[in-house]
Short mmCIF file of C-alpha atoms in Angstrom, two decimals:
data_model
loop_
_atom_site.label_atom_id
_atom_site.label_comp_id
_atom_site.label_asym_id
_atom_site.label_seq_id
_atom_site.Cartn_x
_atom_site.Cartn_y
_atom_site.Cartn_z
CA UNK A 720 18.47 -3.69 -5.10
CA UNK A 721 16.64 -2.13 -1.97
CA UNK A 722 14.91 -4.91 0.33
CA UNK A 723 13.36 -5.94 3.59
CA UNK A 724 15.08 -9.45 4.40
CA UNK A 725 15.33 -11.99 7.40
CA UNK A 726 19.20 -13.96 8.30
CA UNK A 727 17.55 -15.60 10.85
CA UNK A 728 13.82 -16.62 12.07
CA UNK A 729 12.05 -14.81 15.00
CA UNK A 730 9.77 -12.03 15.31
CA UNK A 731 9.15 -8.19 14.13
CA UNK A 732 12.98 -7.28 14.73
CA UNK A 733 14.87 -9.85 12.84
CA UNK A 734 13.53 -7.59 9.76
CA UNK A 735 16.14 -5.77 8.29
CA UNK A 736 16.34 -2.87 5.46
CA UNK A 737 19.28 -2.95 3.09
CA UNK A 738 21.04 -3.57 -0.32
CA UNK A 739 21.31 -7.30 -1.68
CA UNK A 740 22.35 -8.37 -5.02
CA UNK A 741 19.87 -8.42 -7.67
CA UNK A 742 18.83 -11.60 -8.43
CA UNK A 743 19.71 -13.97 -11.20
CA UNK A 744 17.21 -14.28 -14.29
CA UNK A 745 16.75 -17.75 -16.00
CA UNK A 746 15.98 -18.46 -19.84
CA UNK A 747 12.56 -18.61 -18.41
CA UNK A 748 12.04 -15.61 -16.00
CA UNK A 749 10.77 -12.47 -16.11
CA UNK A 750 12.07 -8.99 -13.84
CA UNK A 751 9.66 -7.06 -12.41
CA UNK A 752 10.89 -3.18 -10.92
CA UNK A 753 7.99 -3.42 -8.37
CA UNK A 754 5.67 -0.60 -7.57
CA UNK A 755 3.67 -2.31 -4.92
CA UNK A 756 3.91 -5.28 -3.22
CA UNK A 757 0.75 -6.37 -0.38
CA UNK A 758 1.38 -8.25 3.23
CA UNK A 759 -0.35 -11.74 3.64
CA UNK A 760 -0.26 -13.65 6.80
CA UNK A 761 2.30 -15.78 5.02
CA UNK A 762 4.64 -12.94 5.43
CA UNK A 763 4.99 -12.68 9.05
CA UNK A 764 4.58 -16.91 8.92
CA UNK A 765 7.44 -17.07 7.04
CA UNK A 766 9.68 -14.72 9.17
CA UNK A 767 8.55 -16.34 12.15
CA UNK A 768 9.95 -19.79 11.39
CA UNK A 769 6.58 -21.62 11.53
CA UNK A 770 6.99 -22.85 7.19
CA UNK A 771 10.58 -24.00 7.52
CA UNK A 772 9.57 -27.66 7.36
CA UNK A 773 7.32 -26.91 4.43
CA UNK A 774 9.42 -24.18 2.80
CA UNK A 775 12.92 -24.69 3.63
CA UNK A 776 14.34 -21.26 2.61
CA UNK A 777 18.28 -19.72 2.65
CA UNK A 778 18.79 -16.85 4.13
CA UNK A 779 19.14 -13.77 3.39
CA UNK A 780 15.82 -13.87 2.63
CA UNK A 781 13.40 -11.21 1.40
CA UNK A 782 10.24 -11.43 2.14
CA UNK A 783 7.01 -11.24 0.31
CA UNK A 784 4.78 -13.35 -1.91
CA UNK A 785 2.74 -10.70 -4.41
CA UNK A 786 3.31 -7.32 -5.86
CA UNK A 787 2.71 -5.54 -9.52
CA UNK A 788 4.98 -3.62 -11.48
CA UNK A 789 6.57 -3.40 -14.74
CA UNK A 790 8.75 -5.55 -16.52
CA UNK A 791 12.01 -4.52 -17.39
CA UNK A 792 13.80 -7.54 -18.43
CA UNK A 793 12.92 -11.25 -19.87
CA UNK A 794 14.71 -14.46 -20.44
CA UNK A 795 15.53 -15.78 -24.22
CA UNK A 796 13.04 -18.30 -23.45
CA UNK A 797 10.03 -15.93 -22.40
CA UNK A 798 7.50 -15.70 -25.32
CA UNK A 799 4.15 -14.07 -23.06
CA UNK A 800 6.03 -11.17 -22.38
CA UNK A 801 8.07 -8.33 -23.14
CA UNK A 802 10.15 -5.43 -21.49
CA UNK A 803 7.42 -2.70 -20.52
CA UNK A 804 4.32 -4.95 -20.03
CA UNK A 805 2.33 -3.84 -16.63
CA UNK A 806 1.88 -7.08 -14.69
CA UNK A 807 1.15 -8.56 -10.98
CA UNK A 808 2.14 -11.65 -9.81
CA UNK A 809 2.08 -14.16 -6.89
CA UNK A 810 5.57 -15.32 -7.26
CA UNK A 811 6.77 -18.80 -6.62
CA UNK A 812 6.33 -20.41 -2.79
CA UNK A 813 10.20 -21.07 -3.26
CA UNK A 814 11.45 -17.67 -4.87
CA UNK A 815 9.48 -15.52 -2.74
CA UNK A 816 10.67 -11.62 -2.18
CA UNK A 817 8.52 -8.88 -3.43
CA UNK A 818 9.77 -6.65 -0.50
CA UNK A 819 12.37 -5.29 -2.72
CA UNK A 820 12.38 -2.46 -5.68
CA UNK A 821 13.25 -5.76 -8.03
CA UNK A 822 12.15 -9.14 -8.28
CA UNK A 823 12.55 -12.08 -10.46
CA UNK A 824 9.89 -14.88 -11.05
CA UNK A 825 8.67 -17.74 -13.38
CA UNK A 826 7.11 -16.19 -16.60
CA UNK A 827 3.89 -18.80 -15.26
CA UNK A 828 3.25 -17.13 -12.22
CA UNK A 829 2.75 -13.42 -13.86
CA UNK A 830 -0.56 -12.17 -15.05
CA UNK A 831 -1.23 -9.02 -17.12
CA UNK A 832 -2.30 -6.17 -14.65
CA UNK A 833 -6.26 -4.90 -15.09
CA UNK A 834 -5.72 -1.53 -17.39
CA UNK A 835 -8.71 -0.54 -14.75
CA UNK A 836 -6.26 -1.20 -11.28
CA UNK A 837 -3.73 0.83 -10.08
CA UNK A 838 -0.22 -0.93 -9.23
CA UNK A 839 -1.32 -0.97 -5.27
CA UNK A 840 -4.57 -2.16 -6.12
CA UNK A 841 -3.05 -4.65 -8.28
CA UNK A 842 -0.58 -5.60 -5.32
CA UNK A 843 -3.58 -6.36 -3.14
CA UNK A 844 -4.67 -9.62 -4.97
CA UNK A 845 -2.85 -11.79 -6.44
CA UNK A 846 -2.18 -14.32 -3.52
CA UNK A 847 -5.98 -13.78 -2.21
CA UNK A 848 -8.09 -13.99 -5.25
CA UNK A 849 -5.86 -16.92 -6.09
CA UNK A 850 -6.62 -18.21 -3.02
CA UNK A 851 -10.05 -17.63 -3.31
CA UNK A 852 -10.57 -18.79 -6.93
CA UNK A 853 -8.91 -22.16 -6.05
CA UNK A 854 -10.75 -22.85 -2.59
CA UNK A 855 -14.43 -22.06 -4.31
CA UNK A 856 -13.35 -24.04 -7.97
CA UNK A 857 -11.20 -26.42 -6.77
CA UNK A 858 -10.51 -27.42 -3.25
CA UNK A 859 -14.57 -27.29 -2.85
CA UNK A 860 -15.42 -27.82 -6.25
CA UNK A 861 -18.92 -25.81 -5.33
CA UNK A 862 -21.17 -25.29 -8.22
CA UNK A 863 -24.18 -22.12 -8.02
CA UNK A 864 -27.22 -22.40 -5.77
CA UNK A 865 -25.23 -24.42 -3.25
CA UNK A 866 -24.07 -22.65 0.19
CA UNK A 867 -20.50 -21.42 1.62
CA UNK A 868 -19.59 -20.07 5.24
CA UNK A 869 -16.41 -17.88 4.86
CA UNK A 870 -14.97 -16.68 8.41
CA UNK A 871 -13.40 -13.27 8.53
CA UNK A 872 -15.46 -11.63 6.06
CA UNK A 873 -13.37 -8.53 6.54
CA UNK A 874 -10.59 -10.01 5.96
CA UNK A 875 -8.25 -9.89 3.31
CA UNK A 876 -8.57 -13.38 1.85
CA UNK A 877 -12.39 -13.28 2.94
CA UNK A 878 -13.95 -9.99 1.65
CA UNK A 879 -12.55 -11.23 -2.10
CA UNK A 880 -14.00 -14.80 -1.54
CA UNK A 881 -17.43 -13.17 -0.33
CA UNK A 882 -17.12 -11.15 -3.56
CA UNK A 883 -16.24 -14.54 -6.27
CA UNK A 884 -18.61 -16.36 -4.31
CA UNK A 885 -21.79 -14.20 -5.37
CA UNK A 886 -20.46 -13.63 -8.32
CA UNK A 887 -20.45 -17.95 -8.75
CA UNK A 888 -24.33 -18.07 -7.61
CA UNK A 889 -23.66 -19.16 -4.32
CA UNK A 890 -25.14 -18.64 -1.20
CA UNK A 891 -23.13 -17.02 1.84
CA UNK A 892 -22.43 -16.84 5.05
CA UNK A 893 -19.55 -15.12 6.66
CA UNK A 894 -18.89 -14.17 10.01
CA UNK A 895 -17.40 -10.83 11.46
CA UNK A 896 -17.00 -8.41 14.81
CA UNK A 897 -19.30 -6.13 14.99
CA UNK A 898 -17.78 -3.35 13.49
CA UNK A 899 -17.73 -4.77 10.25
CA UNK A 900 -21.03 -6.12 9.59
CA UNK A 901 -22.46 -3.83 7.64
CA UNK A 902 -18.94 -3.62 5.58
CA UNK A 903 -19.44 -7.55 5.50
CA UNK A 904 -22.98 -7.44 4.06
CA UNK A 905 -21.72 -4.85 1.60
CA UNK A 906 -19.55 -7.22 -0.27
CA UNK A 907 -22.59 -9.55 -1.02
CA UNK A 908 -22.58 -11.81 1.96
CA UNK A 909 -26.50 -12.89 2.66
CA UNK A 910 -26.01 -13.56 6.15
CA UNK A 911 -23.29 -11.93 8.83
CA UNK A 912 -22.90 -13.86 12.44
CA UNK A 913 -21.40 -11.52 14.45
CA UNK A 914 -18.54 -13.53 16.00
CA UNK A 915 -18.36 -12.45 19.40
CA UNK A 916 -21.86 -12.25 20.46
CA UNK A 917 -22.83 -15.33 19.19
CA UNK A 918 -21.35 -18.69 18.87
CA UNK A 919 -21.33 -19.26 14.82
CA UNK A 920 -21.93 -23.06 14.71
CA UNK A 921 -24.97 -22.59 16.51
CA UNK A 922 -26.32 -20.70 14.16
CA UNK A 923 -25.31 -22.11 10.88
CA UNK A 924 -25.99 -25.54 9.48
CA UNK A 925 -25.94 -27.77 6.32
CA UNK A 926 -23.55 -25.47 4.69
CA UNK A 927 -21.89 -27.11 1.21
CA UNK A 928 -18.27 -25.79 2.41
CA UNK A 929 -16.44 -23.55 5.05
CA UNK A 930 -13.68 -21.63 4.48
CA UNK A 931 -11.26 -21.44 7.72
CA UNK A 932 -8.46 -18.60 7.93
CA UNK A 933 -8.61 -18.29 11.38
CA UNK A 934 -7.37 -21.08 12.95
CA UNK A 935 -7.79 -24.81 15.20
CA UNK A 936 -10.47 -23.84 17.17
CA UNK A 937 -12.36 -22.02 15.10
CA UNK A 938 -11.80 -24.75 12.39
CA UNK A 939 -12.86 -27.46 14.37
CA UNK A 940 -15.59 -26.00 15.53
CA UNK A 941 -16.73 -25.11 11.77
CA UNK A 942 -17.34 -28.85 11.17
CA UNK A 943 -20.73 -28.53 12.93
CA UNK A 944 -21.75 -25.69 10.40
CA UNK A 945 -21.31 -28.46 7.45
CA UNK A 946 -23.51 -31.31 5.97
CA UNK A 947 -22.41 -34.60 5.22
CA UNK A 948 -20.62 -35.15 2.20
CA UNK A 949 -19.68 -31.06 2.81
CA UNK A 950 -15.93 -30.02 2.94
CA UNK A 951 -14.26 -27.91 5.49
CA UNK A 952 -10.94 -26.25 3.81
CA UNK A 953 -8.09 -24.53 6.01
CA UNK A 954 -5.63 -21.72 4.92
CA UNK A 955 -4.56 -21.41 8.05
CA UNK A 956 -3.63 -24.73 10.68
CA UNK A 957 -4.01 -28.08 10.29
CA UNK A 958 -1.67 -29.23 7.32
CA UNK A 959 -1.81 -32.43 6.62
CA UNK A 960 -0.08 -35.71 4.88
CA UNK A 961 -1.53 -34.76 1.43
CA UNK A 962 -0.22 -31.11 1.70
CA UNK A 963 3.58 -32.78 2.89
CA UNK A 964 3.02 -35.26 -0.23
CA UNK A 965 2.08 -32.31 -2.51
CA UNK A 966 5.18 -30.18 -1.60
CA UNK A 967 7.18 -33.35 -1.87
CA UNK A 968 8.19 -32.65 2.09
CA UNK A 969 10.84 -35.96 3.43
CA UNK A 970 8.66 -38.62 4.04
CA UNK A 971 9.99 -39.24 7.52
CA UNK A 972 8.63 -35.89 7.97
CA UNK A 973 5.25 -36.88 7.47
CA UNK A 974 4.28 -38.44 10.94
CA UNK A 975 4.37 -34.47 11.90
CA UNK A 976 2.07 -33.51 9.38
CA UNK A 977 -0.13 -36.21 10.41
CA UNK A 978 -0.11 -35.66 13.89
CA UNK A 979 -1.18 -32.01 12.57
CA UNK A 980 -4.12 -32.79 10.58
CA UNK A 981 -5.15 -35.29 12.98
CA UNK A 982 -7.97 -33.43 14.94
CA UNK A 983 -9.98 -31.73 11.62
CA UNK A 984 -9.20 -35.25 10.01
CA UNK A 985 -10.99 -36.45 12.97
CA UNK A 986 -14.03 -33.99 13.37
CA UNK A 987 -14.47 -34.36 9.41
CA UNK A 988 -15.06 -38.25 10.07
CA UNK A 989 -17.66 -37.69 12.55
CA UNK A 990 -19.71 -36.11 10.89
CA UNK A 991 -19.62 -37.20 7.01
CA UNK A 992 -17.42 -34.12 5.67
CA UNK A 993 -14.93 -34.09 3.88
CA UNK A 994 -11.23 -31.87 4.89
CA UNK A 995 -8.64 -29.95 2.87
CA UNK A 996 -5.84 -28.20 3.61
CA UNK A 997 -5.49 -25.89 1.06
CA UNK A 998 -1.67 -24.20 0.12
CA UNK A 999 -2.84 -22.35 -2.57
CA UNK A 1000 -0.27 -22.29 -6.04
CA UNK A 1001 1.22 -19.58 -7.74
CA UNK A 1002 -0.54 -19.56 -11.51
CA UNK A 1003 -0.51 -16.78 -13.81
CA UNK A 1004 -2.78 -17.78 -16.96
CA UNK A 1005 -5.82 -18.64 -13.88
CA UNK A 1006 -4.83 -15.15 -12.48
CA UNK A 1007 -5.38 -13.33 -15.72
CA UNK A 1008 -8.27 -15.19 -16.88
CA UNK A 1009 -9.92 -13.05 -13.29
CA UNK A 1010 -9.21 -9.69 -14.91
CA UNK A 1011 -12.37 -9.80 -16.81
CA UNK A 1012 -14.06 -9.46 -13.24
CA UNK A 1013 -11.70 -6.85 -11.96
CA UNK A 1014 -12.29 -4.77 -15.13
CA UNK A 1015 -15.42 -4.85 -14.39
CA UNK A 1016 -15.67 -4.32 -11.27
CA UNK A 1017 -17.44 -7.47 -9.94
CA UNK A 1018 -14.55 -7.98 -8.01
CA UNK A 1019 -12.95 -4.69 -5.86
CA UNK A 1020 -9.58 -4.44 -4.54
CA UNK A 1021 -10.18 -3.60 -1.17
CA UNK A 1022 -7.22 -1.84 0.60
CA UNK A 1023 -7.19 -1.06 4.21
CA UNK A 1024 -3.70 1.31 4.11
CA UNK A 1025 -0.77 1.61 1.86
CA UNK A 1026 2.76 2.40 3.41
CA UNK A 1027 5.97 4.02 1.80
CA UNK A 1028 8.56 1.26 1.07
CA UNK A 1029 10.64 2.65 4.01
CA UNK A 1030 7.98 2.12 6.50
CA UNK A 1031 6.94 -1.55 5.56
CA UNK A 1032 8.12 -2.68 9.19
CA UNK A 1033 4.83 -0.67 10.44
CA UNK A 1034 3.10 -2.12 7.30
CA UNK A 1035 3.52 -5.81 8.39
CA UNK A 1036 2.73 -4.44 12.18
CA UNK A 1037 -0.51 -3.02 11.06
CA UNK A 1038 -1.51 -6.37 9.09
CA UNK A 1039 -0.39 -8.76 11.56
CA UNK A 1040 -2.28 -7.13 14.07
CA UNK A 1041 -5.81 -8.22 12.15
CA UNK A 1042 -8.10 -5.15 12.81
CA UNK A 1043 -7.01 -4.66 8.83
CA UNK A 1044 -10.48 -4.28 6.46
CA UNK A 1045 -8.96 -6.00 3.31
CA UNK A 1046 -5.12 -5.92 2.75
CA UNK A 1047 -2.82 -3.61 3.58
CA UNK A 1048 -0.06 -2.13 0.68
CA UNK A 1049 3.85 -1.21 0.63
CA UNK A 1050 4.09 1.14 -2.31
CA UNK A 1051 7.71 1.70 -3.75
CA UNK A 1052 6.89 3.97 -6.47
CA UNK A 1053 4.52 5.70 -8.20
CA UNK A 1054 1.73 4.61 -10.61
#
């Protein structure tokens, strides 16, 4: 098969394009000729070495966490599927590689794709509206009428949890440069703070939760925006012991993770909230039970630019850069 793939850690040029073997299907697995496949943050996290105590991966690796295609192959054990079934998927944290024009994955981490979507709009949501779905229903268990601050409501994980969140009766708040406002208050967010001009926490208060994808300071700073008994949730720094416990990470790893999740642990505490580091899970039945919304149109794919396959160095370049509105696509074939 065709693939982008890391032998070693390290920045945009350890990414090579090549031929690898195709992988191995289990009893239980499913293979997907991928049409599209989306770049998440985790992507260029990945390459760059900073999972390797979380995800301890062999290399060569191909990179890539979600994608949509068609399925061209199951195991003697598979009984949701068969050969020729459209589907997207956020593939397992430890089979990742949806970078490729084949890839293999858990029959319970594959959804049905929306008949409405087309394979790069399918591409562009499985890890996110996962994300999403579990941060808002799970993570902060938030139930309508109550109120949510989202940070970088442009972005690609925060323009679909804008979207779920109205779509749940909640309140929202996002924040955003200045650009994007009026995109930002287009996806259903009440209230934009434009995040340069003004300092968010001084404007927002007594939120329910906060959703943090942007990092320390701007997650310890979100614990102002919160009331007690509220819960600040990162996808982005501050892991902590109950994530290392979760992935089943070496215990005598797990001074590091709480030396990491020290300071929001801390800044929680003094003021009543709770905090969550969130690693979101690969689940297809949850991911199919969204299509209703994506049929419908409740919920829009929002893609910023899609990319030949052959090009998906500049992809990752113009995603990691962050001026992206929504996610950006690698498209391998044609719908």
């Amino acid at each position: 098969m065709e693939a982008f793939y890391i032998r070693k850690y390290g920045g945009p040029a350890v990414l090579e394009h090549g031929r690898l073997p195709t992988p191995a299907l289990g009893p239980r697995d499913v293979r997907i000729r991928v049409h599209a496949a989306s770049v998440n943050p985790l992507d260029w996290r990945i390459r760059e070495g900073q999972l390797k105590v979380l995800l301890p991966y062999r290399f060569p690796l191909v990179l890539g966490n979600d994608c949509s295609g068609v399925l061209i192959e199951v195991g003697q054990e598979v009984s949701r599927f068969r050969a020729g079934d459209l589907v997207y998927t956020r593939v397992e944290k430890d089979r990742i590689g949806t970078f490729s024009t084949e890839v293999v994955a858990d029959e319970t981490t594959v959804a049905r794709k929306p008949d409405a979507l087309s394979h790069v709009e399918a591409a562009s949501l499985p890890l996110v509206l996962l994300t999403a779905a579990q941060f808002l229903t799970e993570a902060a268990a938030l139930k309508p009428g109550q109120s949510v601050l989202i940070h970088a409501g442009a972005g690609a994980v925060g323009s679909v949890a804008i979207q779920l969140a109205k779509h749940l009766g909640l309140r929202v708040v996002s924040t955003a440069s200045s650009g994007n406002i009026k995109f930002v208050k287009g996806l259903g967010a009440d209230t934009v703070i434009d995040r340069k001009a003004q300092r968010f926490e001084r404007e927002v208060r007594n939120m329910d939760a906060v959703l943090d994808s942007v990092g320390m300071s701007n997650l310890l700073r979100s614990f102002q925006c919160v009331k007690p008994g509220g819960t600040v949730v990162s996808i982005a720094d501050g892991p902590d012991v109950s994530l290392a416990r979760a992935l089943n990470v070496n215990r005598l790893l797990w001074p590091v993770f709480w030396a990491m999740g020290a300071r929001p642990h801390a800044a929680a505490g003094r003021v009543g909230a709770q905090y969550r580091y969130w690693f979101m899970r690969a689940d297809g039945p949850q991911l199919e039970s969204l299509n209703p919304m994506l049929e419908s149109g409740v919920v829009r794919p929002l893609v910023d630019s899609v990319f030949p396959f052959d090009q998906a160095r500049q992809a990752i370049a113009r995603a990691e850069e962050g001026k992206a509105r929504g996610k950006v696509v690698i498209q391998m074939r044609d719908d």
